[in-house]
CSV table of C-alpha atoms in Angstrom, one decimal:
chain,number,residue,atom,x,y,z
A,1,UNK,CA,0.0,0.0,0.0
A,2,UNK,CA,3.0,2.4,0.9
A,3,UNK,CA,6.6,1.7,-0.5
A,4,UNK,CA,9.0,3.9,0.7
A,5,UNK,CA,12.1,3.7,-1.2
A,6,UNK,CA,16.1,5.6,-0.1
A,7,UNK,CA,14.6,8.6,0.9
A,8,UNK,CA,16.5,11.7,1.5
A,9,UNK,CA,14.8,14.9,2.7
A,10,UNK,CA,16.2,18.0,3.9
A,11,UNK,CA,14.3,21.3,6.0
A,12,UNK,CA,14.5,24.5,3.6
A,13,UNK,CA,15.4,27.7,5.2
A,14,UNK,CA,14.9,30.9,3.8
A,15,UNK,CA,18.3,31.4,2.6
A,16,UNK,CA,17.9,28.7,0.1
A,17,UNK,CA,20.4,26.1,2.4
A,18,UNK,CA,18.9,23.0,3.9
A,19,UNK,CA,19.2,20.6,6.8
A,20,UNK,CA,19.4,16.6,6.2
A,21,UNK,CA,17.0,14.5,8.0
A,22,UNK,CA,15.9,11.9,6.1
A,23,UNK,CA,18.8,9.8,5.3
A,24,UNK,CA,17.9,6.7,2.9
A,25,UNK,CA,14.8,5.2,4.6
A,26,UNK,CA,13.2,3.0,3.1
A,27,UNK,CA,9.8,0.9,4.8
A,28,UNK,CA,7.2,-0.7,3.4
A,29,UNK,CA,2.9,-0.7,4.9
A,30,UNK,CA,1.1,-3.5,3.5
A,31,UNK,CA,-2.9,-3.1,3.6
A,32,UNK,CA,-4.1,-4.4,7.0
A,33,UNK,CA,-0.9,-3.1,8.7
A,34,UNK,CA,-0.2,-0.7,11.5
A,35,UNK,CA,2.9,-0.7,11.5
A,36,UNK,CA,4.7,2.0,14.4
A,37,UNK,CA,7.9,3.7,14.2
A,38,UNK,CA,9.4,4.9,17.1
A,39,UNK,CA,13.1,6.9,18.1
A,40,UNK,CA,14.9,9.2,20.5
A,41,UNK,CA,14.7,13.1,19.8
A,42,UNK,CA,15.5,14.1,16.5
A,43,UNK,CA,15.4,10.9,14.6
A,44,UNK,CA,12.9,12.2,11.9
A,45,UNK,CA,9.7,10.8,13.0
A,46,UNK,CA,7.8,14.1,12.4
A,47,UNK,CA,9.8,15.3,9.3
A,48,UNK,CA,8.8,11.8,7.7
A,49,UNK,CA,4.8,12.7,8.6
A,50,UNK,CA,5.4,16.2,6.9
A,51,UNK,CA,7.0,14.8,3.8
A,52,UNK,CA,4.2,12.0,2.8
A,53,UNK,CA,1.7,14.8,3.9
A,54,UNK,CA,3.4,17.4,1.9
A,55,UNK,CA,4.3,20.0,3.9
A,56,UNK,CA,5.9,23.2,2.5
A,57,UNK,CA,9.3,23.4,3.8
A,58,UNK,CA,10.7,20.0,3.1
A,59,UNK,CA,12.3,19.1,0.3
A,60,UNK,CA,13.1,15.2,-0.7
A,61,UNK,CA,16.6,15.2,-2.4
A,62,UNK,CA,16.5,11.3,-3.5
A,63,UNK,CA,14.2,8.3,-3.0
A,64,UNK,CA,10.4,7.8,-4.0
A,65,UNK,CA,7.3,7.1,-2.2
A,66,UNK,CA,4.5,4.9,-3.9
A,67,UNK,CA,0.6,5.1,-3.0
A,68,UNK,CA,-1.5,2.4,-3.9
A,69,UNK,CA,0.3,2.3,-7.3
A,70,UNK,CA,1.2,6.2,-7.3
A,71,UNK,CA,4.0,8.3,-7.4
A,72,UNK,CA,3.2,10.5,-3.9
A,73,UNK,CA,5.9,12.9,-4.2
A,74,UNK,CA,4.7,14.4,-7.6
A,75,UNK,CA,0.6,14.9,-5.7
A,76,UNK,CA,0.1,18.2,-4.2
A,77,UNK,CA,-1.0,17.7,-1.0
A,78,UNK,CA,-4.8,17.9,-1.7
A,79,UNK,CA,-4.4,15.2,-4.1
A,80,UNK,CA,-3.0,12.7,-1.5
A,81,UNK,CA,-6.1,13.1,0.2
A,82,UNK,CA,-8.4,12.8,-2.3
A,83,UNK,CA,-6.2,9.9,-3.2
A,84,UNK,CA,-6.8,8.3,0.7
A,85,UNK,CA,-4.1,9.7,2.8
A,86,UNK,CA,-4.6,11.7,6.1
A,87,UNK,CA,-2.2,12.8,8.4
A,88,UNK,CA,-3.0,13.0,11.7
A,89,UNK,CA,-0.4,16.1,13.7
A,90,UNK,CA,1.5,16.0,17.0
A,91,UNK,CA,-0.3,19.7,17.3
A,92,UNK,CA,-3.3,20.1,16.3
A,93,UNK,CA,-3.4,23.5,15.1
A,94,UNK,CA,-6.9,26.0,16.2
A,95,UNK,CA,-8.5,27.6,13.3
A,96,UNK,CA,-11.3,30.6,14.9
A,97,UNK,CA,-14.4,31.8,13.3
A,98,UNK,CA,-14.6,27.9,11.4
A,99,UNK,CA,-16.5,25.8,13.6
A,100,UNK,CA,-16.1,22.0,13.4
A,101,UNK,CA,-18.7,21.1,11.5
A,102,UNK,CA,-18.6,23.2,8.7
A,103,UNK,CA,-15.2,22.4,8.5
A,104,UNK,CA,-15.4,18.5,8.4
A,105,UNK,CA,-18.4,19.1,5.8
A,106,UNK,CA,-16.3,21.5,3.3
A,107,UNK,CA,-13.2,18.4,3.5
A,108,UNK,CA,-15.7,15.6,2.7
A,109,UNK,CA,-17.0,16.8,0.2
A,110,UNK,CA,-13.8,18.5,-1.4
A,111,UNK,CA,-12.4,14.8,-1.2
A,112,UNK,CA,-15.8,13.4,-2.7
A,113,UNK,CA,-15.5,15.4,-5.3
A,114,UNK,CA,-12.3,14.9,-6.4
A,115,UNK,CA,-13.4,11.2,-6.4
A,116,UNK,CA,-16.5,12.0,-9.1
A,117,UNK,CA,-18.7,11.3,-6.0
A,118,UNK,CA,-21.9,14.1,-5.0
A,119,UNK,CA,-21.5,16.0,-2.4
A,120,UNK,CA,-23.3,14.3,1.0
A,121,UNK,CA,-26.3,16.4,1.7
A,122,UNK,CA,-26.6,18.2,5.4
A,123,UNK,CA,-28.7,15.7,6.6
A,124,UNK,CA,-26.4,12.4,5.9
A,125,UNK,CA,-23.4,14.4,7.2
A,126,UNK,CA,-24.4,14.9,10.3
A,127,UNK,CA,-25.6,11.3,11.1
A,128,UNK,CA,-22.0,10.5,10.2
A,129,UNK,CA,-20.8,13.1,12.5
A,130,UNK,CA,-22.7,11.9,15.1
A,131,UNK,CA,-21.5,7.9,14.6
A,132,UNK,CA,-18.1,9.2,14.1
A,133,UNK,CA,-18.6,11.3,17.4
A,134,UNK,CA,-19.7,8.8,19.3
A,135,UNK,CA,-16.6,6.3,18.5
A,136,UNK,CA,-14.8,9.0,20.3
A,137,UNK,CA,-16.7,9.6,22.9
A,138,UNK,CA,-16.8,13.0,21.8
A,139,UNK,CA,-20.3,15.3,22.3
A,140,UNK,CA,-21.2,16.6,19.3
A,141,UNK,CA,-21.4,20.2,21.0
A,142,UNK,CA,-17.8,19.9,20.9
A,143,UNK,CA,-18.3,19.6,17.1
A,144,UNK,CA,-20.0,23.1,16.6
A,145,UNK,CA,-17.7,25.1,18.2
A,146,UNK,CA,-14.3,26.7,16.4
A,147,UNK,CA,-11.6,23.8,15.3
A,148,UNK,CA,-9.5,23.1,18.2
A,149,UNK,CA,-10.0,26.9,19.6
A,150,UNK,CA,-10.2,26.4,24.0
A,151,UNK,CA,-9.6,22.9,23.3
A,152,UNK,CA,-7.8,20.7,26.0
A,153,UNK,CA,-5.1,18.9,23.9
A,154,UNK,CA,-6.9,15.4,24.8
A,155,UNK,CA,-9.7,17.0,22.8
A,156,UNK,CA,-8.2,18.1,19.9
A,157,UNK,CA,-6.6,14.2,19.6
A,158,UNK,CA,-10.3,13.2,20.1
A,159,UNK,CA,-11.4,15.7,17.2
A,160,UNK,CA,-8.6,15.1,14.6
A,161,UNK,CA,-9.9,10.9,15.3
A,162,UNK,CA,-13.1,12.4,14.3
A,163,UNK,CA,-12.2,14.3,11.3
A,164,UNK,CA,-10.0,10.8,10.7
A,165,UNK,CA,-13.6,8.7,11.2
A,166,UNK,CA,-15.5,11.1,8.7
A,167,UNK,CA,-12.9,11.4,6.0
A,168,UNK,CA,-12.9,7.5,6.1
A,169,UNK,CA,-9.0,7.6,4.6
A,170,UNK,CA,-7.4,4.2,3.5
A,171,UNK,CA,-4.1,5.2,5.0
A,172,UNK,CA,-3.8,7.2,8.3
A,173,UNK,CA,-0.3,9.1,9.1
A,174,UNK,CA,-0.3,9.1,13.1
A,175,UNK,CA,2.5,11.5,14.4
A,176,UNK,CA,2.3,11.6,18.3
A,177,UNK,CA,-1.2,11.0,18.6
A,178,UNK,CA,-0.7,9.9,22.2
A,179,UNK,CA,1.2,13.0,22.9
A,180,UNK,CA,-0.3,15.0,26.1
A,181,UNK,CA,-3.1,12.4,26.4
A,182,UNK,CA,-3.8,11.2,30.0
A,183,UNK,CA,-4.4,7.4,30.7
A,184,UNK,CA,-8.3,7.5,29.8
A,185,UNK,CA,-7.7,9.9,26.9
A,186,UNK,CA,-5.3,7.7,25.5
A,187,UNK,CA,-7.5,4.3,25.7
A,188,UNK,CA,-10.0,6.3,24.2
A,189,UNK,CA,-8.4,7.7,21.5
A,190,UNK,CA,-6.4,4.2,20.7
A,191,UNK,CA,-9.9,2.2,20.9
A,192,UNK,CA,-10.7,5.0,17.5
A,193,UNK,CA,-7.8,4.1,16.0
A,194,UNK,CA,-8.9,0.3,16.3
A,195,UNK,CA,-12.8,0.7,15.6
A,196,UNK,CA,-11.8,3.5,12.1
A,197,UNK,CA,-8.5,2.4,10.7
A,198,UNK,CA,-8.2,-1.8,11.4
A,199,UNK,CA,-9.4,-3.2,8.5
A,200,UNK,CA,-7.9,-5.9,5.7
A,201,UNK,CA,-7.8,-2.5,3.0
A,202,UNK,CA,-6.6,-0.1,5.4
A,203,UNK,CA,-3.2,1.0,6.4
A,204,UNK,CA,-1.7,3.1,9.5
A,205,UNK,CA,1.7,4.4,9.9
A,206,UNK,CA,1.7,5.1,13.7
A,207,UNK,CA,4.1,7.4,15.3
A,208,UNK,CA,5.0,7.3,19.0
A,209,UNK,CA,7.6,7.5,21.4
A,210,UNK,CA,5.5,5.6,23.8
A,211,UNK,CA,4.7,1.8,24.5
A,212,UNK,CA,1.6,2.9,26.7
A,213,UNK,CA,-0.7,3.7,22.9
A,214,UNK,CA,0.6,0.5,21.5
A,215,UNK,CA,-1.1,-1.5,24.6
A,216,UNK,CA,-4.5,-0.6,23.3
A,217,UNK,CA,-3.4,-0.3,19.2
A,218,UNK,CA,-1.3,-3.0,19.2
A,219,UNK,CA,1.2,-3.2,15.7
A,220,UNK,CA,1.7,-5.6,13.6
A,221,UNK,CA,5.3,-3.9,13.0
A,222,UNK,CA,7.5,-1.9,15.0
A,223,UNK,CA,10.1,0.0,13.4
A,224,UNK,CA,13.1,2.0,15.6
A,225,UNK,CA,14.3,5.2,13.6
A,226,UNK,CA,17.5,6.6,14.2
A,227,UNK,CA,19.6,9.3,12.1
A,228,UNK,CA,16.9,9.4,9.4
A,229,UNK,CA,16.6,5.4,8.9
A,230,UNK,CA,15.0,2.9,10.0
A,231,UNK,CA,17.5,1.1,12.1
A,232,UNK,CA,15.7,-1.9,13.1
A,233,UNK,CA,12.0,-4.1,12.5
A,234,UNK,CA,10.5,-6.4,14.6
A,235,UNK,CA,7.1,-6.9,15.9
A,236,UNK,CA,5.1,-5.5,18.9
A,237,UNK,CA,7.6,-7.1,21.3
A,238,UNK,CA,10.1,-4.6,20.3
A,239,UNK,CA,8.2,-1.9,21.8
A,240,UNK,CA,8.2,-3.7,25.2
A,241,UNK,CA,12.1,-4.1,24.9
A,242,UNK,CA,12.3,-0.2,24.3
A,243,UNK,CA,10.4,0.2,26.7
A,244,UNK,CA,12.5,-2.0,29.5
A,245,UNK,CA,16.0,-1.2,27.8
A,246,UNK,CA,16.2,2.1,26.5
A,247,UNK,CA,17.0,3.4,23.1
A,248,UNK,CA,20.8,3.0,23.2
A,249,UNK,CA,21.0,-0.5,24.4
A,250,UNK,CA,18.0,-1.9,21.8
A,251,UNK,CA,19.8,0.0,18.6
A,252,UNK,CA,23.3,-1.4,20.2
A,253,UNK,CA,21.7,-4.6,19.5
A,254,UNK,CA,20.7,-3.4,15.7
């Protein structure tokens, strides 16, 4: 479903000169996978997130990326979602005077429409709202108010699994969903990731630093990145020997 294939990617600054972080990765998703990548600080986790998203500011210097038969890198960013790929952030960013709804509404049915599929009347959408809500255990009050704006940050997880839910993607890009959730939050927001994403045609590339999410969503694959690679691959258990051993002595190992 996702080949990634020797690639480099560098952070643009506004002089023109870059910074190397991705440094000849290369992973592959199959459909029914979640497959987790963790590292220390710095490895890359985020930057690779941002560059299957595409996000202005990073450039890939070598390497390719397929999706579901396509060439990723040469989509503008609203294409790969019309094509089935979302990308969950670490920070969920507020946007005022655009409540929820209207926002979830205008990205369906920009995405249906790319896909030669009518719009979904006001009616349907909000049943789907409300199912989608309810996974989360979200109130749908929380829905018409301004995205993310006097949010708690276990909310805005909770919301961006919703948006996740509605846009039905076939391939979610997690970065640090777990970050700043609580204990309940984060059962709650894993048991979403289960009921939306685990299915035989779907696909998640889950990014964490912590073993606690994959408890609840547990991988098929666990991948350690380190220096812009993936360093090592191995199932769940791999996570629970991070976990108990630390970084240095589990990549020692690799």
């Amino acid at each position: 479903m996702l080949q990634i294939d020797n690639l480099h990617a560098e952070i643009t600054s506004e002089n023109g000169g870059g910074t190397k972080i991705l440094n000849g990765l290369t992973l592959s998703v199959n459909a029914g996978e979640i497959h987790a990548i963790m590292g220390p600080n710095g490895a890359g986790k985020s930057t690779l997130a941002y560059v299957l998203g595409g996000r202005p500011g990073y450039e890939v210097t070598e390497g390719s990326v397929t999706f579901r038969g396509q060439d990723l890198l040469a989509m503008d960013p609203h294409e790969r979602a019309a094509a089935g790929l979302f990308l969950g952030f670490q920070y969920p960013v507020e946007i005022p005077g655009v409540s929820n709804i209207q926002f979830l509404r205008e990205a369906l049915n920009a995405q249906r429409t790319a896909r030669g599929q009518d719009a979904m009347s006001g009616g349907d959408f909000l049943k789907l709202a409300k199912e989608k809500a309810g996974l989360l255990k979200l109130d749908m009050d929380m829905l018409k108010r301004n995205v993310n704006v006097g949010f708690s940050g276990g909310e805005k997880k909770r919301a961006e699994m919703v948006q996740m839910g509605i846009l039905d993607p076939a391939f979610s890009v997690l970065d640090e969903t777990d970050s700043g959730l609580d204990i309940d939050a984060l059962r709650v927001v894993g048991d979403g990731i289960n009921a939306i994403m685990r299915y035989p045609d779907k696909g998640v590339l889950l990014i964490t630093h912590y073993q606690r999410l994959l408890e609840v969503v547990e991988p098929t694959h666990v991948s350690i990145l380190s220096k812009g690679r993936i360093v090592k691959t191995g199932g769940p258990e791999l996570a629970t020997d991070l976990e108990r051993e630390g970084y240095d002595a589990v990549m020692e190992s690799a």
